PDB file of C-alpha atoms in Angstrom:
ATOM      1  CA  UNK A 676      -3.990 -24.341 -27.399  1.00 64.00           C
ATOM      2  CA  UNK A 677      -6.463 -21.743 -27.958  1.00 65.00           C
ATOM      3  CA  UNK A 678      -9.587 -21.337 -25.552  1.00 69.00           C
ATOM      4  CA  UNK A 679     -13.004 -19.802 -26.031  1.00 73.00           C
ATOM      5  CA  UNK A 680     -14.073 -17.832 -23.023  1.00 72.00           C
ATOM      6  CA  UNK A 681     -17.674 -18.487 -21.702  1.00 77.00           C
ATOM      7  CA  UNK A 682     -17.411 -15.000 -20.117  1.00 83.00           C
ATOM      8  CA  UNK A 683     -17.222 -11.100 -21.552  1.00 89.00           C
ATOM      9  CA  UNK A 684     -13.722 -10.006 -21.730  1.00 92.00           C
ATOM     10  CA  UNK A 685     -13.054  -7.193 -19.126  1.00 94.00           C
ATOM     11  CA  UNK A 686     -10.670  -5.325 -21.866  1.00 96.00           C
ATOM     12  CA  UNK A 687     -11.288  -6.398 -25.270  1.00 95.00           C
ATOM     13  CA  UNK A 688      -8.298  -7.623 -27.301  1.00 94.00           C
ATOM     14  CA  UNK A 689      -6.773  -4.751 -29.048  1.00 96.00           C
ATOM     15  CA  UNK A 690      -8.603  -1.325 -27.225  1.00 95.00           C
ATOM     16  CA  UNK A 691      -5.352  -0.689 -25.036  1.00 96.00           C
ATOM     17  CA  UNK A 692      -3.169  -0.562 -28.529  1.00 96.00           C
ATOM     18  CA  UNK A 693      -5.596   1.738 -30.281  1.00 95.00           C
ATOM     19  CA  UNK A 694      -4.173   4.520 -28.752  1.00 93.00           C
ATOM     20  CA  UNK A 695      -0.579   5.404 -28.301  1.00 94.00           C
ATOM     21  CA  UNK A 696       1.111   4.146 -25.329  1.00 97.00           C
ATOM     22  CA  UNK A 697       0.397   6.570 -22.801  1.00 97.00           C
ATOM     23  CA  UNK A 698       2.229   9.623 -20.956  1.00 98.00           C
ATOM     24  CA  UNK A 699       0.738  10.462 -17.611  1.00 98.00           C
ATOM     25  CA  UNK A 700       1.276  13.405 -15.123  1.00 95.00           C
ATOM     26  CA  UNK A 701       1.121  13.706 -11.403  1.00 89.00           C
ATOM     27  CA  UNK A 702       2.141  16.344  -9.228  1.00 84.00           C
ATOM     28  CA  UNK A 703       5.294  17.108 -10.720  1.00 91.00           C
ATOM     29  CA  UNK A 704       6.086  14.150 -12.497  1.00 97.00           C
ATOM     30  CA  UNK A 705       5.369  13.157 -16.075  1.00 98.00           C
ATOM     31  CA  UNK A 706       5.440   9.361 -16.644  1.00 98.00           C
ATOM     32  CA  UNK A 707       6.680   8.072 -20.160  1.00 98.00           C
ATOM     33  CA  UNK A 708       7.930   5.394 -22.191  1.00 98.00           C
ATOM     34  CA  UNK A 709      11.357   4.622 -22.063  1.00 98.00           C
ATOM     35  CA  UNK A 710      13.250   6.216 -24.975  1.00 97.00           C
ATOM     36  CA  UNK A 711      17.267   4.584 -25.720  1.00 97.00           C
ATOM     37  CA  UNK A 712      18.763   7.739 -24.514  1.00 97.00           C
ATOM     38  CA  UNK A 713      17.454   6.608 -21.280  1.00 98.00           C
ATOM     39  CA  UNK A 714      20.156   3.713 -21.761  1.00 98.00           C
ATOM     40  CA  UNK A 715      22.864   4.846 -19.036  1.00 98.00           C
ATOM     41  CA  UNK A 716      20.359   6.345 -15.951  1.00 97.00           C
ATOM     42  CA  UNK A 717      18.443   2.535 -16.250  1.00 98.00           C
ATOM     43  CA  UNK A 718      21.779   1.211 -16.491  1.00 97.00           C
ATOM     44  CA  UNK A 719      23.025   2.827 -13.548  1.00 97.00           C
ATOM     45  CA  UNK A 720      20.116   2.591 -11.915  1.00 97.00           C
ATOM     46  CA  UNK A 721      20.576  -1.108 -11.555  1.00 96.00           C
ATOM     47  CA  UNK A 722      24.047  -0.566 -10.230  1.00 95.00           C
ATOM     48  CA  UNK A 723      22.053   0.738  -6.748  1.00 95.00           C
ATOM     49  CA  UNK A 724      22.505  -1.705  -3.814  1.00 93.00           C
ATOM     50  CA  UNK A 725      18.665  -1.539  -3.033  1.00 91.00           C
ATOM     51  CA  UNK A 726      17.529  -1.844  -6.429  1.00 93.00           C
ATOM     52  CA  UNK A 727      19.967  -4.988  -6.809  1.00 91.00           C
ATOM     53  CA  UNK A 728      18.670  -6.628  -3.350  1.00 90.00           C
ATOM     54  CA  UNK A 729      14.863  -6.905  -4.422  1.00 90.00           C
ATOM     55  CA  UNK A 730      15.308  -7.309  -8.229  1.00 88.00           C
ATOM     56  CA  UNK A 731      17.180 -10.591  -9.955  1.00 85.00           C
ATOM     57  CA  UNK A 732      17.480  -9.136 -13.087  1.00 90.00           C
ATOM     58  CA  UNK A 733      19.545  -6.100 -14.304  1.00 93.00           C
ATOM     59  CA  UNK A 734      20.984  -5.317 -17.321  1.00 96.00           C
ATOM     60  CA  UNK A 735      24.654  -5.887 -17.844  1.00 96.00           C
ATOM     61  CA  UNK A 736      25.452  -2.953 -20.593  1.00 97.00           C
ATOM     62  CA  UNK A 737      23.628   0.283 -22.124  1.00 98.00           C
ATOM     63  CA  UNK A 738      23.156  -2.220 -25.243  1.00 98.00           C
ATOM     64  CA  UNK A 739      21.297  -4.446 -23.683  1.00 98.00           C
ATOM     65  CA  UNK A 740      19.263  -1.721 -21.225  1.00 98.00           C
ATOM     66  CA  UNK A 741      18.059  -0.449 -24.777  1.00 98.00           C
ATOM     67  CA  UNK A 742      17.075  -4.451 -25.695  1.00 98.00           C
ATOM     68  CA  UNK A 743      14.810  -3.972 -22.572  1.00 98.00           C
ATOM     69  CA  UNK A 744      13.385  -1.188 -23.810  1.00 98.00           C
ATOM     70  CA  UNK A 745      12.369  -2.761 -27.279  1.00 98.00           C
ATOM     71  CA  UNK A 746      10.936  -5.523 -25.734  1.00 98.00           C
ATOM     72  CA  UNK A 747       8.933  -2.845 -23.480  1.00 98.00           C
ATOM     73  CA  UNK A 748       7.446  -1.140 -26.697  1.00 98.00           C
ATOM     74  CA  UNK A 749       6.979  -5.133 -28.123  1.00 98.00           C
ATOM     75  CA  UNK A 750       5.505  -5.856 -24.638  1.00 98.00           C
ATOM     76  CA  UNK A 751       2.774  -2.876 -25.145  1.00 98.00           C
ATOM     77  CA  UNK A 752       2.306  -3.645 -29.057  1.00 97.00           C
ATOM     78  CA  UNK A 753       0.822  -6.775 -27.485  1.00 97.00           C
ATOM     79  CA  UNK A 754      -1.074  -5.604 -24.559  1.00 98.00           C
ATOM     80  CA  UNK A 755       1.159  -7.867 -22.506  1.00 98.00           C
ATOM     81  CA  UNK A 756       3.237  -4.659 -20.527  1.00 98.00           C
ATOM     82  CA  UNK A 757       3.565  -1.688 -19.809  1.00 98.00           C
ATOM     83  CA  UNK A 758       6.466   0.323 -18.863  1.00 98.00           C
ATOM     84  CA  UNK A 759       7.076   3.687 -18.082  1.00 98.00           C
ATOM     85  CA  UNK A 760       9.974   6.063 -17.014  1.00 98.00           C
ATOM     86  CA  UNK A 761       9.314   8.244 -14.165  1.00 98.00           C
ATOM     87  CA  UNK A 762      10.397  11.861 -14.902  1.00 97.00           C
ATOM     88  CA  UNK A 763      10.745  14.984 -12.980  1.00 94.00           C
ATOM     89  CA  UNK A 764       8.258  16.715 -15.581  1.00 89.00           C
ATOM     90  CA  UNK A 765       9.694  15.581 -18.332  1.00 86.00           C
ATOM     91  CA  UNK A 766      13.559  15.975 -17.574  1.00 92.00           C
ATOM     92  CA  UNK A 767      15.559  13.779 -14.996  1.00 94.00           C
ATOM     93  CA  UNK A 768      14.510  10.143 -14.683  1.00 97.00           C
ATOM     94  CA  UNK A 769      13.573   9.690 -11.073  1.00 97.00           C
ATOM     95  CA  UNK A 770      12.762   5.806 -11.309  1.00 97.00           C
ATOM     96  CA  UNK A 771      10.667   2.960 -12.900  1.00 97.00           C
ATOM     97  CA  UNK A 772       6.989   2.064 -12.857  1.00 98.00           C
ATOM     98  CA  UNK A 773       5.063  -0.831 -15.144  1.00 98.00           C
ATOM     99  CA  UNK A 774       1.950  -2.684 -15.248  1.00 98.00           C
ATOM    100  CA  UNK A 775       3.107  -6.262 -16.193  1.00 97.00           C
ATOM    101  CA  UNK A 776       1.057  -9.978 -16.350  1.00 96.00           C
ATOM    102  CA  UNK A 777      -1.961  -7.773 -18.004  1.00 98.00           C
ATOM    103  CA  UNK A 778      -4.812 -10.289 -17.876  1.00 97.00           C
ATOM    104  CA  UNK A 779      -7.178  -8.539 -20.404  1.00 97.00           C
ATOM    105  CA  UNK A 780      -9.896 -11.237 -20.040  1.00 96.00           C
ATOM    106  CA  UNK A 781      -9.745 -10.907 -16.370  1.00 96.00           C
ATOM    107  CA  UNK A 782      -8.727  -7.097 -15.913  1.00 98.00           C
ATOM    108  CA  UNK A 783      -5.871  -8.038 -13.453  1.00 98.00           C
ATOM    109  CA  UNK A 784      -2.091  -6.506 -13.868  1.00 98.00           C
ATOM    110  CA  UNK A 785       0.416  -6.338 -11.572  1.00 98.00           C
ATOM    111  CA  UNK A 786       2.482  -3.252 -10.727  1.00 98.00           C
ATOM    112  CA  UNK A 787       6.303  -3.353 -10.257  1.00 96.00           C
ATOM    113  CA  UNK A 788       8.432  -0.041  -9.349  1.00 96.00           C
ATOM    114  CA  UNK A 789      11.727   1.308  -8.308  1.00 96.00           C
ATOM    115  CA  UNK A 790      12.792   4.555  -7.331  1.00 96.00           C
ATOM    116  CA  UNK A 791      16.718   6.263  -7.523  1.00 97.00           C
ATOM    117  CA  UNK A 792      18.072   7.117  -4.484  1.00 94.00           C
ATOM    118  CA  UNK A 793      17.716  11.008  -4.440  1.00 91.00           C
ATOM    119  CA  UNK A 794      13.671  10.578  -5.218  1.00 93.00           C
ATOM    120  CA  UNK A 795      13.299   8.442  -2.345  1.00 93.00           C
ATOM    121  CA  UNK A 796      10.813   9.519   0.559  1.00 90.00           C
ATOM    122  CA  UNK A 797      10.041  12.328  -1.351  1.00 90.00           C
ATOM    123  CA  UNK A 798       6.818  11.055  -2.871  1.00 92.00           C
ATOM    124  CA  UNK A 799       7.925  10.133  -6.345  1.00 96.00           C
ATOM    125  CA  UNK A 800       7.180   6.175  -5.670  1.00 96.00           C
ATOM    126  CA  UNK A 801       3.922   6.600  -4.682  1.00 95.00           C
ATOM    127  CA  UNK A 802       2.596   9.532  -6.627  1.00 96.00           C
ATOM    128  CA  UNK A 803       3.630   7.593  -9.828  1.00 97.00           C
ATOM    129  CA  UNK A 804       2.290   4.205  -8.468  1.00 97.00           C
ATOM    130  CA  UNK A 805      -0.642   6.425  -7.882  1.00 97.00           C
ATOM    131  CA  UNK A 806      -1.162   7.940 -11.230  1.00 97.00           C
ATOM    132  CA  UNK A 807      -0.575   4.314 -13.262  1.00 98.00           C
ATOM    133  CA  UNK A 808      -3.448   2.782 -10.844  1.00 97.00           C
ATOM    134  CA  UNK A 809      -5.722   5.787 -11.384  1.00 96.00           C
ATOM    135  CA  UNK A 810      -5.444   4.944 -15.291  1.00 97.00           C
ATOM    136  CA  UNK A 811      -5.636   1.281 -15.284  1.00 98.00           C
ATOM    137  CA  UNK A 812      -8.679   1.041 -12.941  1.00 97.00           C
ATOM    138  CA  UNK A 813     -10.436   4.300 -14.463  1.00 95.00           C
ATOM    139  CA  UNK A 814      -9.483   4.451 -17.945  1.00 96.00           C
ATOM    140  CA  UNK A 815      -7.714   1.092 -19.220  1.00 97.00           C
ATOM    141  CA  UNK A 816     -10.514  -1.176 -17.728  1.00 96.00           C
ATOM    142  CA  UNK A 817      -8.867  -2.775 -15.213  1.00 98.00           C
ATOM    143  CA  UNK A 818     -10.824  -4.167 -12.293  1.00 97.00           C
ATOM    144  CA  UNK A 819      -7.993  -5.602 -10.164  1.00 98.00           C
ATOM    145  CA  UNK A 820      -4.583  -4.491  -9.957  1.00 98.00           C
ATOM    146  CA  UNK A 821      -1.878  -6.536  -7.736  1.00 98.00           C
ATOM    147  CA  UNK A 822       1.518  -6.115  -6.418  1.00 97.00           C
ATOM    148  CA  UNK A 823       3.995  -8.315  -4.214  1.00 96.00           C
ATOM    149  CA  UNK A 824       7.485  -7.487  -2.547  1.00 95.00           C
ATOM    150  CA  UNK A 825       9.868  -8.973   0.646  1.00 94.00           C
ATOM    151  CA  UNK A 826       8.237  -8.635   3.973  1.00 94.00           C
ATOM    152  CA  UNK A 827      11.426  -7.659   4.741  1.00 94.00           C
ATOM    153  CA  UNK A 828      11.213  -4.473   2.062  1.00 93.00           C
ATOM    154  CA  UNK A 829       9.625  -2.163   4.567  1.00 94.00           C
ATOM    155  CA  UNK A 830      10.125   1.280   2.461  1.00 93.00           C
ATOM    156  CA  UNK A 831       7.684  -1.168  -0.986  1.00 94.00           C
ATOM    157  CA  UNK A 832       4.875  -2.136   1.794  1.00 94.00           C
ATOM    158  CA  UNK A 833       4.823   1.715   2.805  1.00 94.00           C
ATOM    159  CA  UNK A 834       4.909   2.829  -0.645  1.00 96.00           C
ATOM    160  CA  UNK A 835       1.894   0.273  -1.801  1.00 96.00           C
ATOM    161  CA  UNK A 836      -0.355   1.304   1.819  1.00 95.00           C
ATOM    162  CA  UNK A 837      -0.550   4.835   0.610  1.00 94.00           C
ATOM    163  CA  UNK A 838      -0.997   4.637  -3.024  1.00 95.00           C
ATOM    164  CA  UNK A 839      -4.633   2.530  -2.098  1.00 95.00           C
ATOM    165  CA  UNK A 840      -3.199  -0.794  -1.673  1.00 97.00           C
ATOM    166  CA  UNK A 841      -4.176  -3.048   0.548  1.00 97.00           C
ATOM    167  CA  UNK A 842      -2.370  -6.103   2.230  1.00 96.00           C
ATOM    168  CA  UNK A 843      -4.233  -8.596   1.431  1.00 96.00           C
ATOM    169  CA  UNK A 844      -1.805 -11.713   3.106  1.00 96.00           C
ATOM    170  CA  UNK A 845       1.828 -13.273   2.613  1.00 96.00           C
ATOM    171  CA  UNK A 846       2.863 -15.532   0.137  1.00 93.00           C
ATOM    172  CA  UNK A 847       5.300 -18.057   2.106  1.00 96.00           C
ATOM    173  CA  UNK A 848       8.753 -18.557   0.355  1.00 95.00           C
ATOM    174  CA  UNK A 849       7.124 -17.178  -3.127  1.00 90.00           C
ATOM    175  CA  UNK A 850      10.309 -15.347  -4.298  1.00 87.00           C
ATOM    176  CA  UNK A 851      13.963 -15.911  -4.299  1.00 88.00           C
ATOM    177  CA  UNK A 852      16.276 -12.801  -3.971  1.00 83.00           C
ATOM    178  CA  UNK A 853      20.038 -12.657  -3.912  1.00 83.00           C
ATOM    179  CA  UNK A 854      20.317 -13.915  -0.226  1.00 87.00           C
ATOM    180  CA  UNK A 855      17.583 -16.734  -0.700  1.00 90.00           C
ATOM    181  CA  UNK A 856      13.585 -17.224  -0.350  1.00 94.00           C
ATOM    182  CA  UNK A 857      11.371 -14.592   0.464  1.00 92.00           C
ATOM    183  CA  UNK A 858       8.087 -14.479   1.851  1.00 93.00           C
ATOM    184  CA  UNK A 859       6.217 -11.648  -0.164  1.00 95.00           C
ATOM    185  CA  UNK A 860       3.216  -9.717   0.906  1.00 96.00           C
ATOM    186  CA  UNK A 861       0.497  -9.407  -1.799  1.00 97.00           C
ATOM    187  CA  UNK A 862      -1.039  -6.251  -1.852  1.00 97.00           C
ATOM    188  CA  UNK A 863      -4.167  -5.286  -4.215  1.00 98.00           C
ATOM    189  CA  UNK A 864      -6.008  -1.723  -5.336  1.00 98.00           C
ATOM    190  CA  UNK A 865      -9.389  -2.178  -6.754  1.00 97.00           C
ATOM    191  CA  UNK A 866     -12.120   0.308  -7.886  1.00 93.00           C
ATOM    192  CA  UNK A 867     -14.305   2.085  -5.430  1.00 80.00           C
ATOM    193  CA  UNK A 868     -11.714   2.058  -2.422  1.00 66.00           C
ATOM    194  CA  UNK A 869     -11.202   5.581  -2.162  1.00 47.00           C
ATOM    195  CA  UNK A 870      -7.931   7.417  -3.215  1.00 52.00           C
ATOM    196  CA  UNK A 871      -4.904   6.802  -1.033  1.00 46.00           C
ATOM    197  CA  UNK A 872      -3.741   8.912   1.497  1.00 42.00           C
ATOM    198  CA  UNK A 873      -1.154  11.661   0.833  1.00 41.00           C
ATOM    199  CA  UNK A 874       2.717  10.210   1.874  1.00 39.00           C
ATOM    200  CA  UNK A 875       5.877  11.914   2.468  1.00 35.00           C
ATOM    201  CA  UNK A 876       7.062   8.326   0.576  1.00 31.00           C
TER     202      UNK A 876
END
């Protein structure tokens, strides 16, 4: 069913794809999209037993890693996604970052990271969380963007408080994770909140 909106879209259809998919930098880290050599770090990545406890889904070989990856780029061509590999300026892949749900009529996305375990509490998660929010809210048009996690994934709620997110309330028994239900906090970033404080995270 197709509807007619009564409102001004906050992103009009198409301005996100006429420009390439982009690469963004942040102290040290240069966030881009995933290329198929990538294949075996993403693989591996979701052989990590934190990564496994918060996400239900993981690739089960390099082939079908590099599947994900096409339906990233398909995901962008469509301004439903987008996905980006974090990078230690360019080389090593440190960890994940993506806008997904984009709402173009509504400006909302919601943000979804992971980290490997050598970049953790070193500021990689939230400098990268960080830089995506500072171009979706300043450059893509965004007015609203949202993420959720466990209440019981203490190191995500840190991560989200300093990168300008803020708790906005739990969603009871919203998400189901490999040892059952979760409540999930919701937390949101949206323009003119100030920038986040820095974070040894």
């Amino acid at each position: 069913m197709t509807y007619v909106l009564s409102t001004q879209s906050a992103i009009p259809a198409g301005s996100l794809v006429a420009a390439p998919h982009p690469v963004l930098r942040a102290a040290g880290l240069l966030l881009r999209p995933w290329d198929t050599a990538d294949a075996p770090v993403f693989l591996d990545a979701y052989r990590d037993p934190e990564i496994r406890r918060w996400h239900t889904r993981s690739p089960a070989s390099e082939d079908q890693a590099r599947e994900w990856f096409a339906g990233y780029r398909q995901d962008w061509a469509q301004e439903k996604a987008a996905n980006w590999a974090v990078t230690r300026d360019g080389g090593e892949v440190l960890g994940r970052i993506a806008l997904r749900g984009m709402n173009l009529d509504d400006g909302v996305a919601e943000c979804a990271y992971w980290v490997l375990p050598a970049a953790r509490r070193t500021g990689v998660a939230s400098g990268a969380l960080t830089a995506v929010s500072d171009w979706a809210l300043r450059e893509a048009g965004f007015h609203r963007l949202e993420l959720d996690h466990s209440t019981r994934n203490e190191a995500s709620c840190r991560v989200a408080a300093k990168s300008g997110f803020v708790l906005e309330g739990t969603k009871r028994s919203a998400a189901v994770h490999g040892d059952g239900r979760h409540d999930m906090h919701l937390h949101a970033r949206v323009p003119g909140h100030g920038r986040p404080a820095p974070t040894d995270y």
